[in-house]
XYZ file of C-alpha atoms in Angstrom:
739
model
C 77.339 -192.859 83.474
C 79.383 -190.889 80.841
C 81.682 -192.627 78.725
C 84.548 -191.733 76.539
C 85.593 -193.814 73.289
C 89.164 -195.160 73.841
C 90.203 -194.393 70.244
C 89.008 -190.894 69.950
C 90.035 -189.466 73.884
C 92.765 -191.610 74.435
C 94.966 -188.816 76.122
C 92.276 -187.036 78.251
C 92.181 -187.144 81.963
C 89.468 -189.120 84.336
C 89.695 -189.360 88.165
C 91.778 -191.664 90.289
C 95.632 -191.996 89.696
C 95.069 -193.563 86.205
C 95.065 -191.996 82.917
C 93.365 -192.774 79.627
C 96.507 -191.997 77.853
C 98.507 -194.756 80.052
C 96.120 -197.442 79.343
C 97.312 -199.549 76.548
C 95.870 -203.194 75.828
C 97.706 -205.050 73.308
C 96.304 -205.964 70.488
C 94.375 -202.868 70.218
C 90.722 -203.745 71.194
C 88.145 -203.650 68.538
C 86.160 -201.457 70.974
C 87.504 -199.741 74.400
C 85.275 -197.048 76.287
C 86.703 -195.562 79.585
C 84.575 -194.238 82.431
C 85.456 -191.823 84.955
C 86.484 -194.206 87.841
C 88.859 -196.831 89.017
C 88.378 -199.965 91.219
C 91.146 -200.614 93.824
C 92.840 -203.802 94.416
C 93.610 -204.163 98.057
C 92.896 -207.869 98.329
C 92.611 -211.166 96.253
C 89.475 -210.973 94.466
C 86.068 -212.983 94.822
C 85.594 -215.525 91.962
C 81.992 -215.823 90.691
C 81.711 -218.900 87.763
C 84.585 -220.676 88.580
C 83.142 -224.155 88.233
C 82.522 -224.006 84.692
C 85.042 -221.166 83.238
C 87.982 -221.796 81.666
C 90.632 -223.846 83.588
C 93.759 -221.647 82.145
C 91.434 -218.257 82.587
C 91.410 -219.333 86.055
C 94.842 -219.861 86.379
C 95.736 -216.874 84.969
C 93.713 -215.057 87.493
C 95.090 -216.732 90.241
C 98.600 -215.834 89.101
C 97.574 -211.827 88.818
C 96.783 -211.644 92.368
C 98.835 -214.130 94.119
C 100.475 -211.462 95.734
C 97.339 -209.651 97.158
C 96.123 -210.922 100.915
C 93.311 -212.790 101.514
C 90.156 -210.754 102.105
C 89.494 -209.834 105.770
C 86.213 -208.578 107.678
C 85.826 -204.955 106.680
C 88.022 -205.134 103.886
C 86.532 -204.103 100.415
C 86.916 -206.667 97.995
C 86.041 -206.546 94.542
C 84.551 -209.513 92.438
C 85.369 -211.055 88.944
C 82.459 -212.959 87.487
C 83.613 -215.101 84.401
C 82.549 -217.795 82.223
C 81.955 -218.926 78.516
C 78.885 -218.274 76.529
C 76.233 -220.250 78.022
C 77.419 -220.492 81.421
C 74.989 -219.490 84.132
C 77.579 -217.376 85.969
C 77.762 -214.536 82.587
C 74.190 -215.401 81.265
C 72.653 -212.213 81.711
C 75.674 -210.475 79.574
C 74.985 -213.146 76.775
C 74.094 -210.161 74.187
C 77.342 -208.402 75.155
C 79.556 -211.174 73.821
C 80.620 -211.303 70.370
C 79.526 -214.353 68.526
C 83.337 -214.392 67.277
C 86.110 -217.195 67.786
C 88.325 -216.124 70.706
C 86.069 -212.995 71.186
C 85.333 -211.622 74.946
C 83.176 -209.165 76.717
C 85.245 -207.478 79.699
C 83.651 -204.624 82.078
C 84.891 -203.020 85.195
C 82.801 -200.986 87.241
C 81.303 -200.723 90.690
C 84.217 -203.110 91.972
C 83.164 -205.837 90.076
C 84.930 -207.265 86.933
C 83.216 -209.104 83.974
C 85.069 -211.355 81.819
C 82.590 -213.241 79.266
C 84.164 -215.272 76.684
C 82.658 -216.534 73.494
C 84.570 -219.716 73.926
C 87.221 -220.798 76.607
C 90.135 -218.960 74.639
C 88.135 -215.693 74.783
C 87.805 -215.769 78.538
C 91.278 -216.463 78.777
C 92.072 -213.116 76.577
C 89.903 -211.588 78.619
C 91.729 -211.987 81.619
C 95.024 -211.536 79.922
C 93.473 -207.825 79.015
C 92.631 -207.409 82.804
C 96.400 -207.717 83.547
C 97.248 -205.463 81.136
C 94.959 -202.737 83.000
C 96.245 -203.162 86.223
C 98.546 -200.201 87.199
C 99.699 -199.138 90.666
C 96.942 -201.590 91.842
C 94.247 -199.973 90.353
C 92.044 -200.846 87.512
C 90.206 -198.135 85.276
C 86.492 -198.741 85.002
C 86.392 -199.685 81.057
C 83.854 -201.455 79.018
C 85.900 -203.597 76.068
C 84.143 -205.933 73.355
C 86.877 -207.666 71.118
C 87.724 -210.348 69.196
C 90.542 -210.832 66.315
C 90.118 -210.957 62.245
C 92.197 -214.099 61.800
C 91.321 -216.990 63.601
C 94.748 -218.176 63.613
C 97.665 -215.923 64.708
C 100.863 -216.757 66.002
C 104.550 -218.189 64.670
C 105.765 -221.201 62.222
C 108.985 -222.041 63.299
C 109.890 -222.730 59.622
C 113.081 -221.036 59.168
C 116.458 -222.626 57.992
C 119.451 -222.469 60.217
C 119.960 -223.108 63.969
C 116.552 -224.210 65.609
C 115.291 -222.418 68.872
C 116.267 -224.236 72.057
C 113.556 -225.926 73.793
C 113.858 -223.455 76.747
C 113.312 -220.808 73.950
C 110.185 -222.378 72.416
C 108.581 -222.603 76.243
C 109.260 -219.092 76.477
C 107.730 -217.932 73.422
C 104.249 -219.765 74.601
C 103.982 -218.015 77.518
C 104.685 -214.826 75.177
C 101.972 -215.566 72.506
C 99.450 -216.152 75.279
C 100.396 -212.817 76.957
C 99.383 -211.019 73.635
C 96.610 -213.171 72.336
C 98.396 -215.271 69.845
C 96.752 -219.050 69.655
C 99.391 -220.772 67.287
C 102.507 -222.207 67.073
C 103.812 -224.224 64.222
C 106.351 -226.744 64.909
C 108.519 -227.010 61.545
C 112.271 -226.667 62.339
C 114.285 -227.860 59.349
C 116.513 -229.445 60.672
C 114.391 -231.873 62.630
C 114.713 -235.082 61.035
C 111.856 -236.732 62.075
C 109.478 -233.710 60.830
C 110.934 -234.109 57.291
C 113.331 -236.768 55.221
C 114.999 -238.886 56.013
C 113.192 -239.923 58.998
C 109.848 -238.705 58.718
C 108.669 -242.369 58.664
C 110.073 -242.997 62.237
C 108.610 -242.263 65.477
C 110.267 -240.125 67.692
C 112.753 -241.637 70.477
C 111.674 -241.434 73.772
C 113.536 -238.443 74.711
C 112.841 -236.306 71.917
C 108.882 -237.070 72.693
C 109.190 -236.190 76.081
C 110.452 -232.716 75.154
C 107.864 -232.303 72.522
C 105.255 -233.455 75.287
C 106.337 -230.824 77.845
C 106.252 -228.472 75.220
C 102.642 -229.260 73.896
C 101.401 -228.733 77.684
C 103.486 -225.630 77.825
C 101.495 -224.516 75.006
C 98.040 -225.530 76.245
C 98.444 -223.663 79.516
C 99.025 -220.627 77.693
C 95.833 -220.712 75.178
C 98.213 -221.782 72.215
C 97.750 -224.386 69.806
C 100.638 -226.645 69.315
C 100.609 -227.371 65.414
C 103.044 -230.438 64.679
C 103.966 -230.510 61.009
C 105.454 -233.228 58.392
C 107.376 -232.674 55.837
C 107.218 -236.060 53.311
C 107.258 -234.927 50.026
C 111.194 -234.984 49.119
C 110.971 -238.712 49.512
C 107.624 -239.819 49.514
C 106.415 -242.969 47.617
C 102.901 -242.357 46.923
C 101.688 -245.692 48.302
C 99.517 -247.243 51.058
C 102.804 -247.808 53.059
C 103.446 -244.479 53.022
C 100.332 -243.136 53.746
C 100.014 -245.574 56.862
C 103.434 -244.347 58.183
C 102.278 -240.625 58.074
C 99.012 -241.767 59.877
C 100.944 -244.129 62.730
C 103.075 -240.699 63.030
C 100.160 -238.430 63.608
C 98.877 -240.934 65.842
C 102.233 -240.848 68.053
C 101.928 -237.191 68.522
C 98.295 -237.205 69.098
C 99.458 -239.567 72.441
C 101.944 -236.818 73.054
C 99.045 -234.349 73.292
C 99.047 -232.533 69.809
C 95.552 -231.594 68.519
C 96.491 -229.512 65.649
C 98.539 -231.569 62.538
C 100.087 -229.870 59.284
C 101.652 -231.282 56.091
C 104.047 -229.467 54.267
C 105.185 -229.720 50.774
C 107.441 -226.759 50.397
C 110.981 -226.351 49.239
C 110.952 -229.877 47.366
C 111.199 -231.314 44.015
C 110.321 -234.443 41.990
C 107.225 -236.586 42.258
C 106.351 -235.119 45.495
C 105.061 -231.786 44.092
C 102.282 -233.864 42.230
C 99.431 -231.780 43.239
C 96.499 -234.323 42.428
C 98.547 -237.079 44.805
C 99.047 -234.188 47.494
C 95.666 -233.447 47.742
C 94.142 -237.152 47.616
C 96.556 -237.681 50.622
C 95.321 -234.564 52.373
C 91.635 -235.814 52.064
C 92.549 -238.962 53.291
C 94.162 -237.796 56.415
C 91.380 -235.359 56.951
C 88.378 -237.935 56.447
C 90.609 -240.702 58.289
C 92.298 -239.370 60.745
C 90.834 -235.710 61.673
C 87.407 -236.514 61.642
C 87.689 -239.620 63.633
C 88.966 -237.344 66.317
C 86.373 -234.590 67.617
C 88.741 -232.344 69.349
C 91.690 -231.711 66.268
C 91.736 -228.739 64.735
C 91.373 -228.338 61.068
C 94.300 -229.721 58.866
C 96.913 -227.293 57.447
C 98.712 -227.677 54.632
C 101.989 -225.691 52.854
C 101.735 -226.106 49.410
C 104.471 -226.768 46.923
C 103.289 -223.378 44.834
C 102.837 -221.227 47.981
C 103.546 -217.540 46.046
C 101.283 -215.514 43.597
C 104.108 -215.233 41.014
C 104.190 -219.197 40.777
C 100.980 -220.011 41.160
C 100.078 -217.650 38.261
C 102.311 -219.985 35.636
C 100.450 -223.512 36.443
C 97.163 -225.130 37.697
C 98.625 -226.361 41.011
C 96.628 -223.667 43.546
C 93.492 -224.265 41.458
C 93.667 -228.023 41.545
C 94.270 -228.018 45.357
C 90.960 -225.401 45.650
C 89.116 -227.842 43.716
C 90.108 -231.057 45.048
C 90.834 -230.425 48.553
C 88.197 -231.034 51.375
C 86.695 -227.586 52.062
C 87.733 -227.439 55.747
C 91.608 -228.158 55.171
C 93.524 -224.643 55.384
C 95.925 -223.415 52.859
C 99.028 -221.787 53.648
C 100.698 -218.698 51.251
C 103.282 -216.272 51.383
C 102.186 -213.250 49.190
C 102.906 -212.837 45.725
C 106.575 -213.280 46.201
C 108.419 -215.440 48.790
C 109.668 -212.454 50.817
C 107.072 -209.745 50.675
C 104.287 -207.423 51.782
C 100.946 -209.087 51.906
C 98.413 -207.014 49.566
C 94.808 -206.764 48.800
C 95.288 -207.926 45.236
C 97.173 -211.087 45.837
C 94.803 -212.442 48.626
C 91.806 -211.660 46.236
C 93.480 -213.660 43.758
C 94.858 -216.509 45.777
C 91.417 -217.051 47.605
C 90.255 -217.407 43.967
C 92.091 -220.068 43.053
C 91.971 -221.976 46.607
C 88.124 -221.409 47.405
C 88.721 -220.374 50.779
C 89.992 -217.594 52.998
C 94.114 -217.993 52.815
C 96.239 -218.765 55.857
C 99.143 -216.161 55.386
C 102.811 -217.353 56.206
C 104.621 -214.183 56.286
C 108.477 -214.171 56.001
C 109.362 -211.495 58.321
C 111.377 -211.379 60.343
C 112.957 -214.486 59.087
C 116.733 -213.746 58.372
C 117.490 -217.358 56.972
C 118.234 -215.829 53.568
C 120.591 -213.035 55.058
C 121.897 -214.683 58.327
C 124.961 -212.184 58.544
C 121.913 -209.359 59.382
C 119.424 -208.849 61.906
C 115.610 -207.399 60.971
C 114.319 -205.601 63.644
C 112.397 -202.664 62.401
C 108.952 -201.998 62.219
C 106.328 -203.878 60.663
C 104.478 -202.259 57.853
C 103.426 -202.562 54.321
C 100.622 -205.127 54.580
C 96.907 -204.205 53.432
C 95.260 -203.102 56.598
C 91.698 -203.782 55.106
C 91.558 -207.746 55.581
C 88.722 -209.380 57.313
C 88.033 -212.787 58.151
C 86.473 -213.206 55.013
C 89.815 -212.718 53.530
C 92.096 -214.426 55.840
C 91.956 -217.273 58.117
C 95.514 -217.146 59.464
C 98.398 -214.804 59.871
C 101.930 -216.672 60.920
C 105.039 -215.074 61.497
C 108.185 -216.980 60.353
C 110.995 -215.227 62.735
C 114.589 -215.266 62.965
C 116.914 -217.622 64.500
C 117.192 -215.362 67.051
C 114.203 -216.409 69.503
C 114.485 -213.121 71.786
C 115.186 -210.781 69.021
C 112.369 -211.822 66.898
C 109.805 -210.725 69.456
C 109.995 -207.029 68.229
C 108.239 -208.203 65.029
C 105.969 -211.011 66.672
C 104.392 -208.443 68.767
C 103.682 -206.017 66.082
C 102.182 -209.263 64.156
C 99.898 -209.964 66.844
C 98.675 -206.684 67.328
C 98.025 -206.208 63.387
C 96.756 -210.047 63.074
C 94.155 -209.238 65.590
C 92.801 -205.739 64.484
C 94.318 -204.540 61.130
C 92.451 -201.730 60.320
C 93.719 -199.837 63.519
C 97.272 -201.081 63.293
C 100.137 -198.459 63.848
C 103.172 -200.052 62.898
C 105.749 -197.296 64.415
C 103.642 -197.407 67.775
C 103.441 -201.127 68.195
C 107.143 -201.172 67.283
C 108.238 -198.954 69.894
C 105.938 -200.364 72.220
C 107.449 -203.600 71.789
C 110.984 -202.452 72.406
C 109.690 -200.971 75.635
C 108.298 -204.346 76.464
C 111.643 -205.850 75.873
C 113.823 -203.954 77.586
C 112.185 -201.094 79.544
C 115.159 -199.660 80.892
C 117.198 -199.233 77.880
C 114.319 -198.751 75.506
C 115.907 -195.764 73.522
C 118.934 -197.855 73.092
C 117.199 -200.856 71.510
C 115.574 -198.585 69.332
C 118.703 -196.663 68.375
C 120.139 -200.484 67.591
C 117.088 -201.752 65.659
C 116.376 -198.270 63.593
C 119.556 -199.091 62.182
C 119.312 -202.431 61.695
C 116.076 -203.691 59.924
C 116.582 -203.751 56.200
C 117.915 -207.456 54.253
C 119.862 -205.612 51.591
C 119.971 -206.116 47.913
C 119.339 -209.943 46.647
C 117.392 -211.926 44.670
C 114.131 -211.178 47.040
C 114.031 -207.562 45.768
C 111.927 -206.992 49.303
C 113.853 -203.456 51.045
C 113.020 -202.163 54.489
C 113.414 -198.707 55.871
C 116.414 -198.316 57.899
C 118.257 -194.966 59.482
C 115.334 -193.440 57.815
C 116.021 -189.986 59.937
C 119.431 -189.302 59.283
C 119.513 -190.424 55.722
C 118.930 -186.772 54.325
C 121.972 -185.573 56.343
C 124.263 -188.347 55.506
C 123.719 -188.093 51.431
C 124.107 -184.143 51.705
C 127.277 -184.547 53.731
C 128.803 -187.332 51.384
C 128.015 -185.359 48.525
C 129.657 -182.566 49.701
C 133.010 -184.240 50.432
C 132.405 -185.971 46.769
C 132.348 -182.821 45.179
C 135.455 -181.661 47.426
C 133.210 -179.437 49.454
C 132.959 -178.553 53.252
C 129.767 -180.446 54.425
C 127.254 -177.861 56.348
C 127.888 -177.625 60.217
C 123.941 -178.586 60.415
C 124.849 -181.913 58.427
C 128.031 -182.487 60.544
C 126.440 -182.054 63.797
C 123.625 -184.389 63.151
C 125.771 -187.009 62.249
C 128.207 -186.508 64.835
C 125.516 -186.730 67.239
C 123.944 -190.019 65.885
C 127.547 -191.824 66.193
C 127.870 -190.753 69.508
C 124.231 -192.185 70.219
C 125.333 -195.577 68.528
C 128.476 -195.801 70.743
C 126.603 -194.705 73.798
C 123.728 -197.251 72.958
C 125.985 -200.067 72.176
C 127.741 -199.826 75.376
C 124.488 -199.776 77.624
C 122.764 -202.829 75.590
C 125.970 -204.581 76.244
C 125.710 -204.015 79.988
C 122.138 -204.245 80.288
C 120.870 -207.121 82.677
C 117.056 -207.036 82.327
C 116.867 -209.084 79.331
C 119.999 -211.370 79.129
C 118.404 -213.473 76.443
C 118.515 -210.586 74.036
C 121.903 -209.120 74.635
C 123.195 -212.935 74.233
C 121.553 -213.007 70.792
C 122.339 -209.897 69.338
C 125.724 -208.841 71.526
C 128.273 -209.646 68.386
C 126.026 -207.385 66.423
C 125.960 -204.753 69.256
C 129.635 -205.024 69.480
C 129.969 -204.395 65.646
C 127.435 -201.785 65.825
C 129.638 -199.935 68.152
C 132.539 -200.437 66.170
C 130.376 -198.892 63.227
C 129.740 -195.419 65.247
C 133.350 -195.224 66.686
C 134.400 -195.163 62.839
C 131.894 -192.698 61.918
C 132.698 -190.370 64.758
C 136.507 -190.570 63.652
C 135.734 -190.490 59.745
C 134.045 -187.164 60.463
C 136.761 -186.105 62.739
C 139.100 -186.666 59.457
C 136.720 -184.379 57.524
C 137.007 -181.661 60.027
C 140.855 -181.956 60.414
C 141.114 -181.590 56.513
C 139.018 -178.646 56.468
C 141.012 -177.029 58.804
C 144.366 -178.051 57.434
C 145.473 -179.923 60.423
C 147.542 -182.519 58.789
C 148.591 -184.244 61.897
C 145.265 -184.377 63.374
C 144.180 -185.870 60.242
C 146.853 -188.721 59.987
C 145.917 -189.470 63.879
C 142.141 -189.995 63.029
C 142.951 -191.670 59.606
C 145.145 -194.302 61.363
C 142.853 -194.763 64.257
C 140.257 -195.370 61.278
C 142.332 -198.079 59.779
C 142.531 -199.694 62.967
C 138.760 -199.947 63.908
C 138.195 -201.264 60.259
C 140.614 -204.241 61.196
C 138.521 -204.668 64.323
C 135.564 -204.686 62.440
C 136.835 -207.140 60.082
C 137.849 -209.475 62.469
C 134.840 -209.752 64.350
C 133.073 -210.434 60.961
C 135.309 -213.215 60.081
C 135.426 -215.007 63.459
C 131.780 -214.698 64.317
C 128.622 -216.156 62.915
C 130.228 -218.099 60.491
C 127.569 -220.105 58.968
C 128.048 -221.298 55.374
C 125.671 -219.527 53.867
C 125.782 -215.878 54.957
C 128.596 -215.552 57.513
C 129.503 -212.627 59.272
C 128.418 -209.677 61.157
C 126.639 -206.923 59.268
C 125.217 -203.622 60.559
C 123.820 -200.492 59.421
C 124.110 -201.570 55.713
C 121.539 -199.095 53.992
C 122.928 -195.972 55.094
C 125.499 -195.975 58.049
C 128.347 -198.152 56.313
C 127.996 -196.615 52.841
C 128.128 -193.277 54.420
C 131.202 -194.155 56.181
C 132.838 -195.925 53.262
C 132.083 -192.772 50.850
C 133.091 -190.350 53.044
C 136.130 -191.817 54.027
C 137.139 -192.907 50.563
C 136.224 -189.247 49.421
C 138.213 -187.113 52.113
C 141.308 -189.521 51.561
C 141.598 -188.994 48.124
C 141.226 -185.287 48.421
C 143.921 -185.646 51.198
C 146.117 -187.309 48.895
C 145.531 -184.913 46.004
C 146.181 -181.787 48.248
C 149.511 -182.962 49.937
C 150.696 -185.633 47.331
C 150.453 -188.426 49.691
C 149.342 -192.071 48.728
C 147.233 -193.107 51.676
C 144.984 -196.494 51.190
C 141.579 -195.581 50.442
C 139.819 -198.778 50.841
C 137.158 -198.019 52.864
C 136.774 -201.612 54.374
C 140.116 -203.309 55.824
C 141.185 -206.348 54.356
C 144.561 -208.096 54.535
C 144.454 -208.085 50.888
C 144.907 -205.604 48.719
C 142.809 -204.636 45.350
C 144.040 -202.645 42.299
C 141.961 -201.467 39.474
C 142.406 -199.151 36.728
C 138.715 -198.801 36.586
C 137.761 -195.371 38.065
C 134.300 -196.678 39.506
C 136.162 -199.554 41.551
C 138.964 -197.387 43.052
C 138.364 -197.999 46.630
C 136.297 -201.069 46.492
C 136.984 -203.692 49.476
C 138.328 -207.427 49.066
C 136.118 -209.599 51.495
C 137.316 -212.866 53.067
C 134.371 -215.103 53.603
C 135.690 -218.143 54.818
C 137.836 -220.004 51.582
C 136.378 -217.273 49.259
C 138.278 -213.953 48.612
C 135.553 -211.472 47.125
C 135.206 -208.345 45.267
C 131.936 -207.447 46.484
C 128.800 -207.070 43.656
C 128.002 -203.773 42.087
C 124.734 -202.596 41.771
C 125.469 -200.090 39.155
C 126.893 -200.761 35.567
C 130.452 -200.569 35.376
C 132.034 -199.044 32.369
C 134.941 -201.321 31.911
C 137.523 -199.415 29.699
C 139.866 -201.237 26.986
C 142.783 -202.622 28.543
C 141.615 -201.824 32.071
C 141.694 -204.281 34.810
C 140.852 -205.626 38.450
C 143.681 -207.006 40.526
C 143.838 -209.020 43.921
C 147.036 -208.791 45.591
C 147.445 -211.604 48.147
C 148.864 -210.827 51.798
C 150.747 -213.762 51.601
C 151.138 -216.642 48.983
C 148.031 -218.946 48.904
C 146.965 -222.347 47.304
C 144.147 -221.181 45.040
C 141.725 -223.443 43.552
C 139.863 -221.702 41.271
C 138.229 -218.273 40.413
C 134.604 -217.635 39.381
C 133.430 -214.815 37.712
C 129.717 -213.489 36.696
C 130.101 -210.151 34.962
C 126.126 -210.917 33.247
C 126.162 -211.690 29.344
C 129.607 -211.836 28.631
C 131.942 -214.451 26.932
C 135.435 -215.718 27.494
C 137.301 -214.549 24.618
C 137.410 -210.718 25.600
C 139.145 -211.263 29.074
C 142.427 -212.105 30.080
C 142.961 -213.758 33.409
C 146.164 -214.173 35.095
C 147.359 -215.236 38.090
C 151.045 -214.070 39.972
C 153.291 -216.909 40.386
C 155.451 -217.199 43.569
C 158.647 -215.812 41.090
C 156.875 -212.595 40.576
C 155.667 -213.590 36.735
C 152.212 -213.231 35.757
C 150.729 -216.326 33.855
C 147.551 -216.494 31.749
C 145.066 -219.388 32.647
C 142.058 -220.365 30.475
C 138.349 -219.188 31.265
C 135.768 -221.461 30.339
C 131.652 -220.880 31.037
C 129.734 -222.986 33.673
C 126.335 -222.229 34.261
C 126.237 -218.858 33.199
C 130.164 -218.052 35.061
C 133.386 -217.691 33.756
C 135.850 -220.022 35.577
C 139.280 -220.793 35.621
C 140.953 -223.764 37.497
C 143.879 -222.621 39.438
C 145.341 -225.199 41.528
C 148.534 -223.582 42.724
C 150.106 -221.338 44.912
C 149.822 -217.851 43.912
C 150.396 -214.160 45.231
C 147.789 -212.743 43.347
C 144.839 -212.657 40.172
C 143.852 -210.119 37.942
C 141.043 -209.903 35.166
C 141.670 -207.941 31.860
C 139.415 -206.372 28.935
C 141.079 -207.531 26.200
C 138.229 -207.105 23.633
C 139.816 -203.642 22.134
C 136.586 -201.752 23.110
C 135.205 -200.208 26.154
C 132.667 -202.548 27.809
C 129.519 -202.222 29.913
C 129.308 -204.757 32.532
C 127.395 -205.916 35.904
C 130.064 -207.237 38.319
C 127.715 -209.803 39.863
C 130.386 -212.098 41.301
C 134.464 -212.196 41.510
C 135.085 -215.130 44.039
C 138.868 -216.563 44.220
C 138.610 -220.014 46.218
C 141.544 -220.904 48.252
C 142.586 -223.579 50.581
C 142.807 -222.657 54.275
């Protein structure tokens, strides 16, 4: 029989109602060949080998065909031959089964399906692939040989912030099973029984029952539930604490947990000692893990979990030298937030003397909680083999459903890095999550993928397709020129698409969990689209010398800015990164630049004094520094801020920045960071209720200038009194007030 290789001839047609181009298996198989034929499914299959085969694989088969009728006399019935290596049912196919963990061989031909796993989980994955191949009651005749690169693939729930609900976790287990991920690490930072102060204490009965149910759900979906303990912050290196830890593991073992981890990340003090850590881990491995033959290898997260930190000391080398060779060691890459490179993996493996277990900090947003990271997975090396990495796990967002876009692609990547196509996998993930409105979700996700600028120094592509149009348009406005018709049309089309996509997403009823998670960001996204559309109309009105239309659109933009401000101030008010930010890399800067630029041009032409501040705030910003004119004043809880600026600020002698408050407020202090400057060349003043400016002394604390205020004020001002022009970085301006 003639076969076509799927990877080379995926778009070719074959007989029956299925085409090769319609066949999608995720993660992408290592080898998949398609013949010219199909198998029709008209009744429940005959199962051969069910006496020995994987129970979860058999349960999955039953679920696949539960809606099919029982076969009757004269009915054409197909057979499924199923089993694991060594089982009688699949003995004749032994040579076809890949000798790799989680590997399987699947063949569909002549009204027969063969599913032969290297182990029970491999058989289960073969059944999951079978389910993906069913289309309109038919199966293509195919032959698949498949196995993963990374032995452990999945998710570590290790982020800071709001933890997932038990319901969301259970749903995640099903998702992992469907897409061949086998690992979930339970390590929520807010669980006091996982970390300090209560890691020594057993779980209360109610919480223990919840965990037991979750473990059972994981097992039913072929997922290892890994329970992690985080004792390092207050551990006492004595026998008593060691015994507490073992007793805690015993409780979780009794709840059904068969995989354990010890985390020493993000701690200080005596708990960071690598020698003591290694001795404790070896003791656990020797006296707990090895005493229970059904346990998976022990996993640890080190205190030094990045390459840049590891190169400053011998911590990782100590772990490599001292730890039992079967203990796996986690690693986030060269930095905390970074793509995983060949160079970094080769280096860490040379230190730890075993294939590394990757904890990839994507799409986690605990360092930018006012954003969503919903863009494609890309940037990781695609040449890794099982000799390089033993595990590859995602640290996701606190938004469980939204995280599935990235998790889906990470499942694809960690199974078969060599053939991974990030853009295609991303689009397929979106279509999987929201089939009816996939294009609307894609629009939202394309514009909400970048974490912004910060200490992590890791940027993601965002709004890539429209970026050139936006740049040319904004530059034309800045120069006082008319933007091209092409650029105007492209930006208008994009903003119209944003508005319509937002409405469709908010009305979507096929994935209510996703809409609930991202709904506030979608509403902000719609306001952004409406604002962009009206800013474009301002430009058009200005170029047509239609002053009445310009003013109407200007007023509408100001109203939309105020709505956006209220949404930002009243939603997602976490203490670290409050608010709702969308489209920050291209869209919002474009709107700000064009609004400020065209308003300046209008003021100059018509002699008006319209406010050019591009973001709404109840407070007003005034400055004699040209670079800062139009900067917004942001309100974040009790903080009134001038946003940090990326470029060098040329602060002329005698020039100032000033905030005029909407109403008198009781101020506590001000915190100013201009980087490498001293208080004596600056004058800080506050505006008293009587209308007089009062000078207050500045001092330096932890590299920042600060002044105590402790009075009711109407404004604040900082002036360069050095007598010379200065070049500074505006890193922070934060006026703290009492609510």
